[in-house]
PDB file of C-alpha atoms and ligand atoms in Angstrom:
ATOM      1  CA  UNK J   7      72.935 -14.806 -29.930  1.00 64.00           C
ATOM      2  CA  UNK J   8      69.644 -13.203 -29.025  1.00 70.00           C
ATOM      3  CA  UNK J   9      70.042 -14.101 -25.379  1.00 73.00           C
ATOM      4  CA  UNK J  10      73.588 -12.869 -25.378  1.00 82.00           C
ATOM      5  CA  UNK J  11      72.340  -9.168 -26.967  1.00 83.00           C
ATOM      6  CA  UNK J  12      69.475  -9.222 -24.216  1.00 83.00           C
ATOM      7  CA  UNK J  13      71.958 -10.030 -21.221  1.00 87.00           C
ATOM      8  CA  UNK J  14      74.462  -7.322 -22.839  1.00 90.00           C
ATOM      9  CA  UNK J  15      71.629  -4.429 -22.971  1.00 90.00           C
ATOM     10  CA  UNK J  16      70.753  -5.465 -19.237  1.00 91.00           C
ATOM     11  CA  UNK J  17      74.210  -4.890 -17.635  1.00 91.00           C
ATOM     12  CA  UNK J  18      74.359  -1.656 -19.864  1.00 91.00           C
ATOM     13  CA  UNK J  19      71.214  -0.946 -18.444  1.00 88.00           C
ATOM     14  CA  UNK J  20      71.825  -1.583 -14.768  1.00 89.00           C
ATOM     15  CA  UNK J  21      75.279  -0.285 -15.102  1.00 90.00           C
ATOM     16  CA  UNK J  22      73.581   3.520 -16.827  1.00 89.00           C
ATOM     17  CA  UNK J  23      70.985   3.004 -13.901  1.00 87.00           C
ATOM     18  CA  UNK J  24      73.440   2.623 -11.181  1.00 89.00           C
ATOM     19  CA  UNK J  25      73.304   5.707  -8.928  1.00 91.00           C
ATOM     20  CA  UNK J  26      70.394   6.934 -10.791  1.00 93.00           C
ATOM     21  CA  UNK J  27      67.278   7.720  -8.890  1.00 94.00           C
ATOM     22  CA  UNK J  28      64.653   5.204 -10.727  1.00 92.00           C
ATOM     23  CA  UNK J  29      60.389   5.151 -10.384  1.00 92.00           C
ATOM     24  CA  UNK J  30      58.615   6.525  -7.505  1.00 94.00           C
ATOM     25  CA  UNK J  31      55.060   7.106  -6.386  1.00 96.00           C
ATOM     26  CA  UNK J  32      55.623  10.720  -7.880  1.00 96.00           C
ATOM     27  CA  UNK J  33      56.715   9.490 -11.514  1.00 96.00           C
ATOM     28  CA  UNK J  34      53.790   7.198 -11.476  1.00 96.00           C
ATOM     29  CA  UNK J  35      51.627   9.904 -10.631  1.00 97.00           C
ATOM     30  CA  UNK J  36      53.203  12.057 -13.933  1.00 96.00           C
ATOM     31  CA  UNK J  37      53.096   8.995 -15.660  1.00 95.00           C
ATOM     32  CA  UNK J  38      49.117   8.523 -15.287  1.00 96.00           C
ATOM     33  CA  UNK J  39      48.955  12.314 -15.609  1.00 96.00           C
ATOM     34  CA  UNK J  40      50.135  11.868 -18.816  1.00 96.00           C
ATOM     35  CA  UNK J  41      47.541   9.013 -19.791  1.00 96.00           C
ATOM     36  CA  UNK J  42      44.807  11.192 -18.562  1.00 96.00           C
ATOM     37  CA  UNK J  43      46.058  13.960 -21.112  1.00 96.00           C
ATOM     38  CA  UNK J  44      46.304  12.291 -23.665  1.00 95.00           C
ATOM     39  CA  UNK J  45      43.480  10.858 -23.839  1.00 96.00           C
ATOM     40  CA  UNK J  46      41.862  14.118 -23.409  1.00 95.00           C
ATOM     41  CA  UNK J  47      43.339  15.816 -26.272  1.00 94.00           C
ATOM     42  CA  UNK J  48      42.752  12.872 -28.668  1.00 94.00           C
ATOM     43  CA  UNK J  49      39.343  14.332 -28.513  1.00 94.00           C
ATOM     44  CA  UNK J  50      40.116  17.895 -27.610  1.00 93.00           C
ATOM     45  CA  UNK J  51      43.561  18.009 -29.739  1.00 92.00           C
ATOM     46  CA  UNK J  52      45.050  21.228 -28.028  1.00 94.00           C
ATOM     47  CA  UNK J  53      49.122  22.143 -28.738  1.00 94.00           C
ATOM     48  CA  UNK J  54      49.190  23.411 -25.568  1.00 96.00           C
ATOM     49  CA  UNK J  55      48.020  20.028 -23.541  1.00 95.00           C
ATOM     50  CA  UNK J  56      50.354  18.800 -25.941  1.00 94.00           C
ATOM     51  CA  UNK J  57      53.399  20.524 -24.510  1.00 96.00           C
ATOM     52  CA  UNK J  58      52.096  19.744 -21.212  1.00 96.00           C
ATOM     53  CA  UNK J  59      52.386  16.416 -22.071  1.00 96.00           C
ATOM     54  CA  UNK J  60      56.298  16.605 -22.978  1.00 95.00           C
ATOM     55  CA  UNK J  61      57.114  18.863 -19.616  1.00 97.00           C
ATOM     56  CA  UNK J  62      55.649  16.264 -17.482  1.00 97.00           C
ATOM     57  CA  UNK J  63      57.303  13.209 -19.641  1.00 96.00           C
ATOM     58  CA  UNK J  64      60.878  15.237 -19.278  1.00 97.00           C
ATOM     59  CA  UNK J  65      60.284  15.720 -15.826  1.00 97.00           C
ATOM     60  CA  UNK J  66      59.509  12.391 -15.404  1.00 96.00           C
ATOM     61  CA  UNK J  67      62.460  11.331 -17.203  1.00 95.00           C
ATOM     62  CA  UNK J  68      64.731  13.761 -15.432  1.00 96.00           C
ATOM     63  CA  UNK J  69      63.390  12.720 -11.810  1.00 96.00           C
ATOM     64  CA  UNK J  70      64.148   9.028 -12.830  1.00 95.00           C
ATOM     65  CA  UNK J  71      67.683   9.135 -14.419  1.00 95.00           C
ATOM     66  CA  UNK J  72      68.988  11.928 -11.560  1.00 96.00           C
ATOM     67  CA  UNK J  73      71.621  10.839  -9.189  1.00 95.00           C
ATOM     68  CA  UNK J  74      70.609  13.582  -6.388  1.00 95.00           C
ATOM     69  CA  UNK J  75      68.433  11.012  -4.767  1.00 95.00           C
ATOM     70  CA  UNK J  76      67.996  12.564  -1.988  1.00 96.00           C
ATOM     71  CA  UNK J  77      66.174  16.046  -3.483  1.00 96.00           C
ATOM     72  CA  UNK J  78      63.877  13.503  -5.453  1.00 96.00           C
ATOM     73  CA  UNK J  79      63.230  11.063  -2.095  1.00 97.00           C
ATOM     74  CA  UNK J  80      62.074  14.980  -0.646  1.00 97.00           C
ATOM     75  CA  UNK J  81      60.303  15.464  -3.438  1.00 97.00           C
ATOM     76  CA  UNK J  82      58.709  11.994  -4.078  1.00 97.00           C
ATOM     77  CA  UNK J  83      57.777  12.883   0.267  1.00 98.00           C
ATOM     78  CA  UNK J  84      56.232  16.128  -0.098  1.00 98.00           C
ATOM     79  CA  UNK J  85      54.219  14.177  -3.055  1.00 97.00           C
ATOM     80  CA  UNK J  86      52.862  11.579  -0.531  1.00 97.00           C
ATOM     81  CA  UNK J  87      52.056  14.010   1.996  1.00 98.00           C
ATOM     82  CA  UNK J  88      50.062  15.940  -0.671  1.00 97.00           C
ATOM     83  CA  UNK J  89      48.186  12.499  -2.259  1.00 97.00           C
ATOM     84  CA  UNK J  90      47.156  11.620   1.375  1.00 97.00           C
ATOM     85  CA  UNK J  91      45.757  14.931   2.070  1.00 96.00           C
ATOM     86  CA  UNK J  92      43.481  14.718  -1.033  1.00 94.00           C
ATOM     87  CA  UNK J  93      42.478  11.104  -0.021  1.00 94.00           C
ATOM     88  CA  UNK J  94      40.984  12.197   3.090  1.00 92.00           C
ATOM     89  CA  UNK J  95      39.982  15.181   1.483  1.00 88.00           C
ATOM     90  CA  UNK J  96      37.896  12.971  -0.742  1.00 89.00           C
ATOM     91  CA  UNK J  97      36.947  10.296   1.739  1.00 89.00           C
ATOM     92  CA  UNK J  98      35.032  13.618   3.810  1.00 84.00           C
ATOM     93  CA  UNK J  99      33.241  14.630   0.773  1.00 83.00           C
ATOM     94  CA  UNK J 100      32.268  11.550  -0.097  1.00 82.00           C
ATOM     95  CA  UNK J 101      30.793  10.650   3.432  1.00 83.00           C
ATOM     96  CA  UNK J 102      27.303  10.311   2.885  1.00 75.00           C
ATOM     97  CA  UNK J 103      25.924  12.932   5.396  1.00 75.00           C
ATOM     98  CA  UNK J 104      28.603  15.084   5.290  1.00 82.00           C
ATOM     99  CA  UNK J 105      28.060  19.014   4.761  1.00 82.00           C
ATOM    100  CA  UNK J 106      30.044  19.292   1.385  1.00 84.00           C
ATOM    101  CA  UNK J 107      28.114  15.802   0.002  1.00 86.00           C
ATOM    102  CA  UNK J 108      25.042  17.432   0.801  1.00 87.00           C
ATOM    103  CA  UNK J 109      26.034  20.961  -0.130  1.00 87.00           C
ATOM    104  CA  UNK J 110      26.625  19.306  -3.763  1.00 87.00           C
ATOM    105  CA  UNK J 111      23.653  17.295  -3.379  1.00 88.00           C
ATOM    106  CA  UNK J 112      21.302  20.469  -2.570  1.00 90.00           C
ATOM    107  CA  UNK J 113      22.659  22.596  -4.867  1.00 89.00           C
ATOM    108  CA  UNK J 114      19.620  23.309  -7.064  1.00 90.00           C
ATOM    109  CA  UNK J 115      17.953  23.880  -4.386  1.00 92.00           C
ATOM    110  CA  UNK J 116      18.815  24.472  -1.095  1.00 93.00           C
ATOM    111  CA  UNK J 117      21.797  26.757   0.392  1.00 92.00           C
ATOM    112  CA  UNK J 118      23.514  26.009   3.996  1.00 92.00           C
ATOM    113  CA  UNK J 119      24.192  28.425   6.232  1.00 91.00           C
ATOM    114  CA  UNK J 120      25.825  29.031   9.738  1.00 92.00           C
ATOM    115  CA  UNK J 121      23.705  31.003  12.092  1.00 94.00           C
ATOM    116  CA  UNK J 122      26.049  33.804  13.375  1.00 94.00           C
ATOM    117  CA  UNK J 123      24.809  33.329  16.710  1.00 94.00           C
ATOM    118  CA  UNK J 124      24.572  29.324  17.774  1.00 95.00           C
ATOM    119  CA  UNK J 125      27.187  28.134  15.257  1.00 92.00           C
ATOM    120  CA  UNK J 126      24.596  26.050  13.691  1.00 91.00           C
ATOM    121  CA  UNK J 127      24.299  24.779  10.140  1.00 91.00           C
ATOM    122  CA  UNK J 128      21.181  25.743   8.591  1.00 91.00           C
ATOM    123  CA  UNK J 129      19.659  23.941   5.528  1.00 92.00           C
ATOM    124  CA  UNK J 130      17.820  26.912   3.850  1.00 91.00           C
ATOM    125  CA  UNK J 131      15.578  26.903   1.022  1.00 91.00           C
ATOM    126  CA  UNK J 132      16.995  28.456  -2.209  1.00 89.00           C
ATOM    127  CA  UNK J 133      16.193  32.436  -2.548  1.00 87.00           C
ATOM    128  CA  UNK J 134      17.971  34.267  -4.201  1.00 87.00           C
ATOM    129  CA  UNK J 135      18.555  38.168  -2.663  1.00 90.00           C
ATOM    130  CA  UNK J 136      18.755  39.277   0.962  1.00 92.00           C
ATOM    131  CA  UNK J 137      16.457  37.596   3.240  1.00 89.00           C
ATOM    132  CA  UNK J 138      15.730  37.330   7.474  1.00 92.00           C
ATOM    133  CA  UNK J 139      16.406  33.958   9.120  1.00 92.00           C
ATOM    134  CA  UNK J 140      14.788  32.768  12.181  1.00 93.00           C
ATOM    135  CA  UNK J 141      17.671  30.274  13.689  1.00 94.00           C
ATOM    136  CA  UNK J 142      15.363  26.911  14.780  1.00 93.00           C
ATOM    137  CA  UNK J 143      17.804  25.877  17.207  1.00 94.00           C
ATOM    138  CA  UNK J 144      18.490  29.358  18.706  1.00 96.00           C
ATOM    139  CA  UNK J 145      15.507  31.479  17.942  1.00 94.00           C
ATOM    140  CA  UNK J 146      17.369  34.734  17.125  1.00 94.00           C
ATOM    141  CA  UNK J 147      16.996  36.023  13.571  1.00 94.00           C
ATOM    142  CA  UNK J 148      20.267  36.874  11.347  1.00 93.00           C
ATOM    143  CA  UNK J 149      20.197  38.020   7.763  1.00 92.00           C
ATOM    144  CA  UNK J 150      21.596  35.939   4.729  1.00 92.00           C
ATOM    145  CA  UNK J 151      22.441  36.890   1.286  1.00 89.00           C
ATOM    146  CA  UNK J 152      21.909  34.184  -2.091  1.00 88.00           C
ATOM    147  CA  UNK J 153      23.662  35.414  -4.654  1.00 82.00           C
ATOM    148  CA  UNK J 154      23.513  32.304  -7.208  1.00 76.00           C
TER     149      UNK J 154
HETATM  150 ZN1  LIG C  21      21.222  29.814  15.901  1.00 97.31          ZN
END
């Protein structure tokens, strides 16, 4: 009997599926989205993250159950293209020795700069204001401003 209601409710299934779009990397991506949000606002417990939440589980829903597969295969593309560029995005900052790891590294207390003149990047001390720079590599003098 059980077995029978299970096989039933898995034809219906495939047969309501049929045509229908199904999971991609993109709902998986929504789908951890959500996660992350709500575990955020079970300690921040904001309506509006809330709502977020429910936009991003319709859209998820609506992506999977469409039947214009190919808009959502462009979609679910445009999605990849976007994840990979972060990845390498991420995999240059977190390159031990690269200018943005060592920008966030420095930041209390040193500020890198490009001397106008050789292209080079300087690693300056932290001063805050307007000050002269003598370029090591170049010898010629520009000015830089610190704000923060
Ligand atoms: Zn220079």
């Amino acid at each position: 009997m059980y077995g029978d209601f299970m096989g039933n409710f898995r034809n219906k299934l495939i047969r309501f599926m049929y045509g229908r779009y199904g999971f991609d990397q993109l709902c998986f991506a929504l789908l951890v989205v959500c996660f992350i949000l709500m575990a955020i606002n079970s300690v921040v417990r904001s309506p509006v993250i809330g709502i977020i939440m429910w936009i991003i589980l319709a859209w998820m829903t609506f992506r999977s159950l469409s039947k214009n597969i190919y808009k959502r295969q462009k979609e679910n593309e445009k999605f990849l293209k976007f994840w990979n560029f972060v990845k390498i995005k991420w995999s240059v900052i977190k390159t031990k020795g690269s200018i943005t790891y060592r920008r966030i590294k420095d930041i209390k207390t040193h500020r890198y700069r490009k001397c106008p003149h050789c292209k080079a990047v300087l690693r300056l001390p932290k001063k805050r204001g307007r000050h002269a720079v003598d370029c090591p590599r170049c010898h010629k003098e520009f000015k830089v401003r610190v704000w923060m």
